[in-house]
CSV table of C-alpha atoms (C1' of nucleotides) in Angstrom, one decimal:
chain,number,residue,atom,x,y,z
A,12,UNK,CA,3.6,145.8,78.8
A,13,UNK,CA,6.1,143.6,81.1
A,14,UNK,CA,9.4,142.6,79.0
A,15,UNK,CA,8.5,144.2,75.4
A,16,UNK,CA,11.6,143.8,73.6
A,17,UNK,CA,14.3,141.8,75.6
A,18,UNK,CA,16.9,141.2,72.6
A,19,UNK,CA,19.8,142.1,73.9
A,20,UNK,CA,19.3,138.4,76.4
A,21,UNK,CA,18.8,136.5,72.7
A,22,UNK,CA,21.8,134.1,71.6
A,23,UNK,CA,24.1,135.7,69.5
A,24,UNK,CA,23.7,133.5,66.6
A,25,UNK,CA,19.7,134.1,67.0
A,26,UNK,CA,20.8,137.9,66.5
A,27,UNK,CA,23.2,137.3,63.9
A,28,UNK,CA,19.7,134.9,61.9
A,29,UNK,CA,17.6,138.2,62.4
A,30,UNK,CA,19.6,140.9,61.7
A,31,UNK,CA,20.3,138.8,58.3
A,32,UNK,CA,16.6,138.6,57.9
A,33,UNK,CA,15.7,142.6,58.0
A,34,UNK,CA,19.3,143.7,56.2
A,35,UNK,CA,18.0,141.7,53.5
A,36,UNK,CA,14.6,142.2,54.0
A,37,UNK,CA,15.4,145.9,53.4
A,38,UNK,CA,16.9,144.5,49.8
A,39,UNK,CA,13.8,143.3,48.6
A,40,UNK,CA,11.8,146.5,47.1
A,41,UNK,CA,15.0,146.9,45.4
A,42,UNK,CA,15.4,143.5,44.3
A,43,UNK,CA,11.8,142.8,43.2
A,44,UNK,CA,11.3,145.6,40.9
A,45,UNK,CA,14.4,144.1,38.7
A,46,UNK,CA,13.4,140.6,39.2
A,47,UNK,CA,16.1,139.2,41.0
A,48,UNK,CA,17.0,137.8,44.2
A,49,UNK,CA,19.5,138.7,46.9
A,50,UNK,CA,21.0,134.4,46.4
A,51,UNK,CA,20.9,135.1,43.0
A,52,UNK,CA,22.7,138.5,43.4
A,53,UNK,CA,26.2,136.9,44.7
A,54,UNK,CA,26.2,134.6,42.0
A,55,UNK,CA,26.4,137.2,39.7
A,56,UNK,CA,29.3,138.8,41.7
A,57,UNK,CA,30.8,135.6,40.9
A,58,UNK,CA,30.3,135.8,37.7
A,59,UNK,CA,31.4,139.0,37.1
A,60,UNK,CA,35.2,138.1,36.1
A,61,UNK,CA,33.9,135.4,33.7
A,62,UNK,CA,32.3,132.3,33.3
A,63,UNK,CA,32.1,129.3,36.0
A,64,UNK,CA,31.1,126.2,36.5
A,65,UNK,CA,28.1,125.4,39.0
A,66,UNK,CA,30.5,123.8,41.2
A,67,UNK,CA,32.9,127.1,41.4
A,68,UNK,CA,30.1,129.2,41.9
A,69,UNK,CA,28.7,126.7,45.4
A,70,UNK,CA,32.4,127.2,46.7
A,71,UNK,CA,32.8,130.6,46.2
A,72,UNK,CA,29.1,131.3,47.4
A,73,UNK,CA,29.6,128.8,50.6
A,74,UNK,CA,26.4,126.8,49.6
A,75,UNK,CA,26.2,123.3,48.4
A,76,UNK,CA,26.2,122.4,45.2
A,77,UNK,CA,22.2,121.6,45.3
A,78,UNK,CA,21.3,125.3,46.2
A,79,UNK,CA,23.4,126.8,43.9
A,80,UNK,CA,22.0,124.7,41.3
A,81,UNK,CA,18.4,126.0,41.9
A,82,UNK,CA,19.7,129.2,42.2
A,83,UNK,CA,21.3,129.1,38.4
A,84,UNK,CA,18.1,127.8,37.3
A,85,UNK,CA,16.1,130.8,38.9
A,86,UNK,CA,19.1,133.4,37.2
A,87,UNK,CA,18.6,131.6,34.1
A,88,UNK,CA,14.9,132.3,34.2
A,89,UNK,CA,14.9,135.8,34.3
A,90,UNK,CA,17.3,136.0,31.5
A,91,UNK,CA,20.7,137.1,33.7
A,92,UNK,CA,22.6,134.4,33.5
A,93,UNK,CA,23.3,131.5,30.2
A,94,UNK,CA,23.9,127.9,30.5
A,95,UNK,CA,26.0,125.6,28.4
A,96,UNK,CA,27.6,122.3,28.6
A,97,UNK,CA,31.3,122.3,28.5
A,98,UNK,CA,32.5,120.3,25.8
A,99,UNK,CA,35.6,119.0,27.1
A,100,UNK,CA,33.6,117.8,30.1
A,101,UNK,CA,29.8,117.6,29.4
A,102,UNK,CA,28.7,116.7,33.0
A,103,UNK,CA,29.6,120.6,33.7
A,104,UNK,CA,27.5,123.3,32.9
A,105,UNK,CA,29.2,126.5,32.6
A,106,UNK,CA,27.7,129.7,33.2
A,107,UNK,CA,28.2,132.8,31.6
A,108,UNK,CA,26.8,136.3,32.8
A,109,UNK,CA,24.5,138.0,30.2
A,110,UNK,CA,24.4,141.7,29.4
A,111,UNK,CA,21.5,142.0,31.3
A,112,UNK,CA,22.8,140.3,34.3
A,113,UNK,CA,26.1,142.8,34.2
A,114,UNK,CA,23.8,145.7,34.0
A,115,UNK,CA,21.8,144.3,36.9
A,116,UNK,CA,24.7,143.8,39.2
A,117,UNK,CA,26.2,147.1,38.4
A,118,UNK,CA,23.2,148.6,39.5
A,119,UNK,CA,23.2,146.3,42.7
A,120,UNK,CA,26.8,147.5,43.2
A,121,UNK,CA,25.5,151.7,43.2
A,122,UNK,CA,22.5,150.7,45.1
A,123,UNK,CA,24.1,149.6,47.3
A,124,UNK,CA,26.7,152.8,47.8
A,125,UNK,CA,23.8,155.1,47.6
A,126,UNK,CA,21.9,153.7,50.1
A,127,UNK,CA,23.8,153.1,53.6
A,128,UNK,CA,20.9,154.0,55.8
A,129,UNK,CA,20.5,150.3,56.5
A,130,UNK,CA,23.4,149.5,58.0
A,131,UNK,CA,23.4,153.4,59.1
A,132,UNK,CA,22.2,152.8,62.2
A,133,UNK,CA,25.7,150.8,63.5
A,134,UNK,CA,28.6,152.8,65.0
A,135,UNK,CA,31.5,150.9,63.7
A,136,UNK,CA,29.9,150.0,60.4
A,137,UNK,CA,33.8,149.0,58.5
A,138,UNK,CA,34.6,147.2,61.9
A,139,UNK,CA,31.7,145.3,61.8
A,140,UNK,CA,32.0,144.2,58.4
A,141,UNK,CA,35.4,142.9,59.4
A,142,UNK,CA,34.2,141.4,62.0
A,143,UNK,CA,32.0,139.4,59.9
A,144,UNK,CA,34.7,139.0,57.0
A,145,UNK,CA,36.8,137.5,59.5
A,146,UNK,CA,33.4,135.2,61.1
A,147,UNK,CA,32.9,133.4,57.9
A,148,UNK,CA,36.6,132.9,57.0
A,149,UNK,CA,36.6,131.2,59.9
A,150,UNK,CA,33.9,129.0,59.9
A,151,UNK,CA,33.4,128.9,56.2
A,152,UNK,CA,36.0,126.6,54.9
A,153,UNK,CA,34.1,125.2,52.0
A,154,UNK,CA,30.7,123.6,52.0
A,155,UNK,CA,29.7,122.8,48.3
A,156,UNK,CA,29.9,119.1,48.3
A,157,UNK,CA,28.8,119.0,51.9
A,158,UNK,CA,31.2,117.4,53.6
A,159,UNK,CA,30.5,116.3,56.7
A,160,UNK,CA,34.4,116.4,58.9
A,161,UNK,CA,33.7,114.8,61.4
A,162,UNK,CA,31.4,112.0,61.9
A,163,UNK,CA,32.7,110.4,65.0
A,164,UNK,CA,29.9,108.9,67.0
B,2,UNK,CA,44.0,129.0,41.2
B,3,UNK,CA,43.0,132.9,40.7
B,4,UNK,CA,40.7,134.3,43.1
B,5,UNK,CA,40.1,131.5,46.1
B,6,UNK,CA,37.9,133.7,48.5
B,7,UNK,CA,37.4,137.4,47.6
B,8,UNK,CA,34.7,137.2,50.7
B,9,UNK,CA,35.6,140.8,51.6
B,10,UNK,CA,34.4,141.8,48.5
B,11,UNK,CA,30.9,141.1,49.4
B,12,UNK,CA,28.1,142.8,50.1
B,13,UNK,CA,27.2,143.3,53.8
B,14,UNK,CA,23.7,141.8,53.3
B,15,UNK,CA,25.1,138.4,52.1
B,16,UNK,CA,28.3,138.4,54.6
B,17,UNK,CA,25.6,138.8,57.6
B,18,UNK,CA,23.3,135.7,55.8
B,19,UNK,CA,26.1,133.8,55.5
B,20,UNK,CA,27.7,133.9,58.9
B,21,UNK,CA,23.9,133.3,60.4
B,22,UNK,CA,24.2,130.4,58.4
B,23,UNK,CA,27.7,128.9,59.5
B,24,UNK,CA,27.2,130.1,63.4
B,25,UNK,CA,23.5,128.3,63.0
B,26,UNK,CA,25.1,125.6,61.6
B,27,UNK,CA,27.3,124.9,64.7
B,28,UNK,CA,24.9,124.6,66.6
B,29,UNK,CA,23.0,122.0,64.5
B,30,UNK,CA,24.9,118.7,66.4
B,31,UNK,CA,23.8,120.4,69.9
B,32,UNK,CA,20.3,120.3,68.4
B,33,UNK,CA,19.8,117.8,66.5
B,34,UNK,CA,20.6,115.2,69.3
B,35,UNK,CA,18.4,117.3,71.7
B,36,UNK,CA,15.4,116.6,68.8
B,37,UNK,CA,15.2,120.7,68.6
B,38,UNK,CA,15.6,123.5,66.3
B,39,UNK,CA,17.2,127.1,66.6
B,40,UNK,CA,14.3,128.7,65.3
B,41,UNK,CA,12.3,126.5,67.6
B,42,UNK,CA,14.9,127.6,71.0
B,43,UNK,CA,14.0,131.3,70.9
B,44,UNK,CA,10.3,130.2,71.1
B,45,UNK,CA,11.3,128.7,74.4
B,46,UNK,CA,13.6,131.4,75.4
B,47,UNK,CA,10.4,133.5,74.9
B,48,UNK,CA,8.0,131.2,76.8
B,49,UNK,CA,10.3,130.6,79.6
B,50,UNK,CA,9.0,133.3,82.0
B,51,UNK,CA,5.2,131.9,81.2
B,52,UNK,CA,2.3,130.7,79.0
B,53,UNK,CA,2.1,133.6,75.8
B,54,UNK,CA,0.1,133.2,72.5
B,55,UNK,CA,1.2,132.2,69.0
B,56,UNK,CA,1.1,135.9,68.3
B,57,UNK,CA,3.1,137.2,71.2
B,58,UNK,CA,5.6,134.9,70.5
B,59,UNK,CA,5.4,136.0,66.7
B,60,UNK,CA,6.0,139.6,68.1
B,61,UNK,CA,8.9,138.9,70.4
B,62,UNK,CA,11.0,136.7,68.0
B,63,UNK,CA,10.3,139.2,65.2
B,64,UNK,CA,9.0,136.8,62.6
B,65,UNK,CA,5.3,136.4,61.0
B,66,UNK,CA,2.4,134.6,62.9
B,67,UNK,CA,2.9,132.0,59.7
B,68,UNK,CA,6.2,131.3,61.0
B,69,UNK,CA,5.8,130.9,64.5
B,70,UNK,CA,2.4,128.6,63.8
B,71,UNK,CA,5.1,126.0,62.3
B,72,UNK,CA,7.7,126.6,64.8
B,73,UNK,CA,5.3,125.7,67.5
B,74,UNK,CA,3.8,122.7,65.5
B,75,UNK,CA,7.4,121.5,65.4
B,76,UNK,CA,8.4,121.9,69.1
B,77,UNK,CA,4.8,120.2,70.5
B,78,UNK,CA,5.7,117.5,67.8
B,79,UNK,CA,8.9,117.1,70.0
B,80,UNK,CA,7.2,117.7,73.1
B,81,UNK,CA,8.7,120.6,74.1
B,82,UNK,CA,5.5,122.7,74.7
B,83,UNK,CA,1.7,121.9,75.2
B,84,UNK,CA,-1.2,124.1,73.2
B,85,UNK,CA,-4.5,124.8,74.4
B,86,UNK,CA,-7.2,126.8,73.6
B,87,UNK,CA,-7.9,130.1,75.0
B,88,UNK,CA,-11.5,129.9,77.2
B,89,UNK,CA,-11.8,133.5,77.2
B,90,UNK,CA,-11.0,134.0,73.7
B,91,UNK,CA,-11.4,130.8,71.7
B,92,UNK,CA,-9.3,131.9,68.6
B,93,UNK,CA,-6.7,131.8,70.9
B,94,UNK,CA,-3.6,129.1,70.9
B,95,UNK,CA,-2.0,129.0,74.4
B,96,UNK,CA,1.7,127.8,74.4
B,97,UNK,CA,3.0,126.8,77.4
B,98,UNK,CA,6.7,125.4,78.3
B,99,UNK,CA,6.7,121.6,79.1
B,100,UNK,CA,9.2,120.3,81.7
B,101,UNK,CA,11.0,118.4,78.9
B,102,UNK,CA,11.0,122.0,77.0
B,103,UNK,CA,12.4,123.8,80.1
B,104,UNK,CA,14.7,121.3,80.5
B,105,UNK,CA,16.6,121.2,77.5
B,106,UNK,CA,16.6,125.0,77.3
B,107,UNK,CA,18.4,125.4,80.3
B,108,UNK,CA,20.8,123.1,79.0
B,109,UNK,CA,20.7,125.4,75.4
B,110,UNK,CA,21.7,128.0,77.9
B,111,UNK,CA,24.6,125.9,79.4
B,112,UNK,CA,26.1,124.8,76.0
B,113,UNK,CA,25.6,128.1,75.2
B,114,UNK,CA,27.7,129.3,77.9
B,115,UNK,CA,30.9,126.3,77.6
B,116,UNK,CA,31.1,126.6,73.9
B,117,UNK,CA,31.7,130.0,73.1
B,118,UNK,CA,34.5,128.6,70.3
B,119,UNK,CA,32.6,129.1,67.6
B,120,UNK,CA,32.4,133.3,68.0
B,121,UNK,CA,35.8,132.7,69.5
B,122,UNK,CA,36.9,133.5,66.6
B,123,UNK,CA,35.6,136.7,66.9
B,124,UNK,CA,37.9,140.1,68.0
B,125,UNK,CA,36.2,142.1,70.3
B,126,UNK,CA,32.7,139.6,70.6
B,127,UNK,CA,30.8,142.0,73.2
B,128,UNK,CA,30.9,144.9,70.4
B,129,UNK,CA,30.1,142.6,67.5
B,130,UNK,CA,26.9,141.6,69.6
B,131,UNK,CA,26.3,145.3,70.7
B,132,UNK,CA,26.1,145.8,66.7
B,133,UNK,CA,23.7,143.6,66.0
B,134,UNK,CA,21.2,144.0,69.4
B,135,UNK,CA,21.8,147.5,67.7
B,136,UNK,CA,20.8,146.8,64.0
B,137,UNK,CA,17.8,144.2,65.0
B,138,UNK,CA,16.4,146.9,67.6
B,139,UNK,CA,16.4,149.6,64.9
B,140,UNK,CA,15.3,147.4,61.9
B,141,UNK,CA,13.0,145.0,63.7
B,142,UNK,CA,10.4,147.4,64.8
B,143,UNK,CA,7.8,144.3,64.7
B,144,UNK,CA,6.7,142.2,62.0
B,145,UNK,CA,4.2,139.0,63.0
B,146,UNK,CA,1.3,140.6,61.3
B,147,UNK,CA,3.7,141.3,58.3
B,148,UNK,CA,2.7,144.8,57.9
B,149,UNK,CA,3.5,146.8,54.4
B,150,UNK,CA,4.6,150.1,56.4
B,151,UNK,CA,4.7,151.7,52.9
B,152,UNK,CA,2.7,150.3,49.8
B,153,UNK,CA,3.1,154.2,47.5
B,154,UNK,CA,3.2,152.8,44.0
C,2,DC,C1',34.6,96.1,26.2
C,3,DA,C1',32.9,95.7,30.9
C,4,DC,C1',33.6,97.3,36.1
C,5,DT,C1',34.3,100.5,39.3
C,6,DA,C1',35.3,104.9,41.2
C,7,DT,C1',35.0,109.8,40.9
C,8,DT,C1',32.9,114.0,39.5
C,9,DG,C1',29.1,117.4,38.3
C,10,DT,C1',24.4,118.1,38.6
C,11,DT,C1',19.7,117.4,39.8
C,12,DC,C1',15.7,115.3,42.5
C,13,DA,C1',13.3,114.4,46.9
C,14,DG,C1',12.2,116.1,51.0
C,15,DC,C1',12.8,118.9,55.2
C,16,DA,C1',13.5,123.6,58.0
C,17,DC,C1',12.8,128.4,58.0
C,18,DG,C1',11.7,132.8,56.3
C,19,DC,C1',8.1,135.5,53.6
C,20,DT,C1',3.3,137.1,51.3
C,21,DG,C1',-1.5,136.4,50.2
C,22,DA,C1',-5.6,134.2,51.2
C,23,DA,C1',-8.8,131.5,53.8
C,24,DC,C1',-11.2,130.2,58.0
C,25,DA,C1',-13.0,130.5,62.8
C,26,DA,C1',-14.2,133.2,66.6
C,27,DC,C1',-15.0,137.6,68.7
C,28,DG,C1',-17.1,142.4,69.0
C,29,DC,C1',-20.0,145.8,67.8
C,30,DA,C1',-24.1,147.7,65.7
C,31,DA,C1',-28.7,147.5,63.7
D,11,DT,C1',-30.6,137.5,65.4
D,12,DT,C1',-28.2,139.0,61.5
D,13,DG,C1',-24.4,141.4,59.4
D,14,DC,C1',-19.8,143.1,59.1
D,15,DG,C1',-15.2,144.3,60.5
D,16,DT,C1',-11.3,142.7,63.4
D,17,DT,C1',-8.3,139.3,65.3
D,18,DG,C1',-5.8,134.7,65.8
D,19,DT,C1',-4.3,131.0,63.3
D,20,DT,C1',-3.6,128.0,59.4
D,21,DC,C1',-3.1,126.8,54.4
D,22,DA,C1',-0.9,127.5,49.8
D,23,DG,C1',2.9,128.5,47.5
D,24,DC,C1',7.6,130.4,46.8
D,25,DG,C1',12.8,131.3,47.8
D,26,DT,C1',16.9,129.8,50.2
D,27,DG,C1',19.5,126.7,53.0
D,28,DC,C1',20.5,121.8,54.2
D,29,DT,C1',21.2,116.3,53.6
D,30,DG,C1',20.8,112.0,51.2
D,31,DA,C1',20.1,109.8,47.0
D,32,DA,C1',19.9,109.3,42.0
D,33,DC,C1',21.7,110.0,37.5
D,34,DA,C1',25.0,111.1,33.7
D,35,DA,C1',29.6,111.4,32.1
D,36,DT,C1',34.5,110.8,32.7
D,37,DA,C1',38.5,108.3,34.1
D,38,DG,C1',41.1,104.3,35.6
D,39,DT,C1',41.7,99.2,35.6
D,40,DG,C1',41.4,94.6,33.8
DNA sequence: CACTATTGTTCAGCACGCTGAACAACGCAA
DNA sequence: TTGCGTTGTTCAGCGTGCTGAACAATAGTG
């Protein structure tokens, strides 16, 4: 009994972690049964206007250049995504969207419209999406190569 | 130059990850001098009012017992709380807030407090943290003993 | 051609989340 | 006591995020 659920005292960034969690958590079923995953899902959003390099992907994704890397690696193992050195520049490896990974992200695109009962319980769901557009504009200047601004100490 | 940031274009799922990560990630310089991590701080926000079990603290900060058995590890690594066993029940891992762990969680709460620049960024900040006490109070009806609420197949 | 700097990617290793499985201790029944 | 199911925790292993370091290829300088 006593306190069973005192969330509303939690720091707003802990919120902000688990309400990430479960929204994405409630992804999964839909994600597993095609074999992808919800990192790998925004890289092939990416992709969707053509190919990129690793490097394009990391900035538009907001991850570092490592993660997105490993993320490439999983796409290209389930067959969504192909990899090829670029022969003007071979230290890049440009990625190129299969047919199978446009037909999975379509998919993930009506999913998504067809099931708003997640996010169904907010009140203001288009406010709170800009809300969080407007968060990670902010904050999210870049990342990729991990630069660290200010190091004074 | 094309497309620099189409971030509105997202899905909701991946906004809500990402701005976890970038608020999370503002905190890191706070913590990281402090020898403390944000998963590790709602542990102590949970244990403040008294000694609770791996498992209660599981419950309250909506992750798996898994989880919260590292997250513990990591904060008695630092110091920041003392395990014992259970005489009654002898499966049973005690946690219990240390001084040092109380200590730097009242100054979490402080920082907390004086830096509210980082959600400054933010409109209408009491409704954007109404939303998500909302969404993590409907979605996270529990967890910790990761149950599979509906395994039809 | 070597020398150095920059750029693109990967490797190593950690934190944090998950699931599935193992293990120890308890509880109940025979 | 033995046996078995339940409960509390940890181990194994994976996905996603990070940082720091390594490596390969390009570009600039002599």
């Amino acid at each position: 009994m006593a306190g069973p659920d005192p969330v509303a005292s939690w720091p707003t960034g802990r919120l902000l972690s688990v309400a990430a969690r479960l929204v994405e958590h409630s992804w999964q079923e839909f994600l597993a049964t095609r074999g992808l995953t919800h990192a790998g899902l925004i890289a092939l959003h990416l992709l969707r206007e053509g190919p990129r390099t690793q490097r394009e992907l990391a900035h538009g994704a907001k991850v570092t250049d490592q993660t997105m890397s490993r993320t490439v690696e999983r796409l290209h193992r389930a067959g969504f995504v192909e990899r090829g050195t670029d022969p003007v520049d071979r230290r890049r490896t440009v990625v190129t969207l299969t047919d199978r990974g446009r037909d999975v992200h379509a998919e993930a695109l009506r999913a998504e419209r067809d099931e708003p009962e997640v996010l169904g319980a907010l009140r203001d769901y288009e406010a709170f999406r800009l809300q969080l557009v407007e968060l990670v504009t902010a904050l999210g200047v870049d990342r990729s190569t991990a630069a660290r601004p200010d190091p004074r100490g």
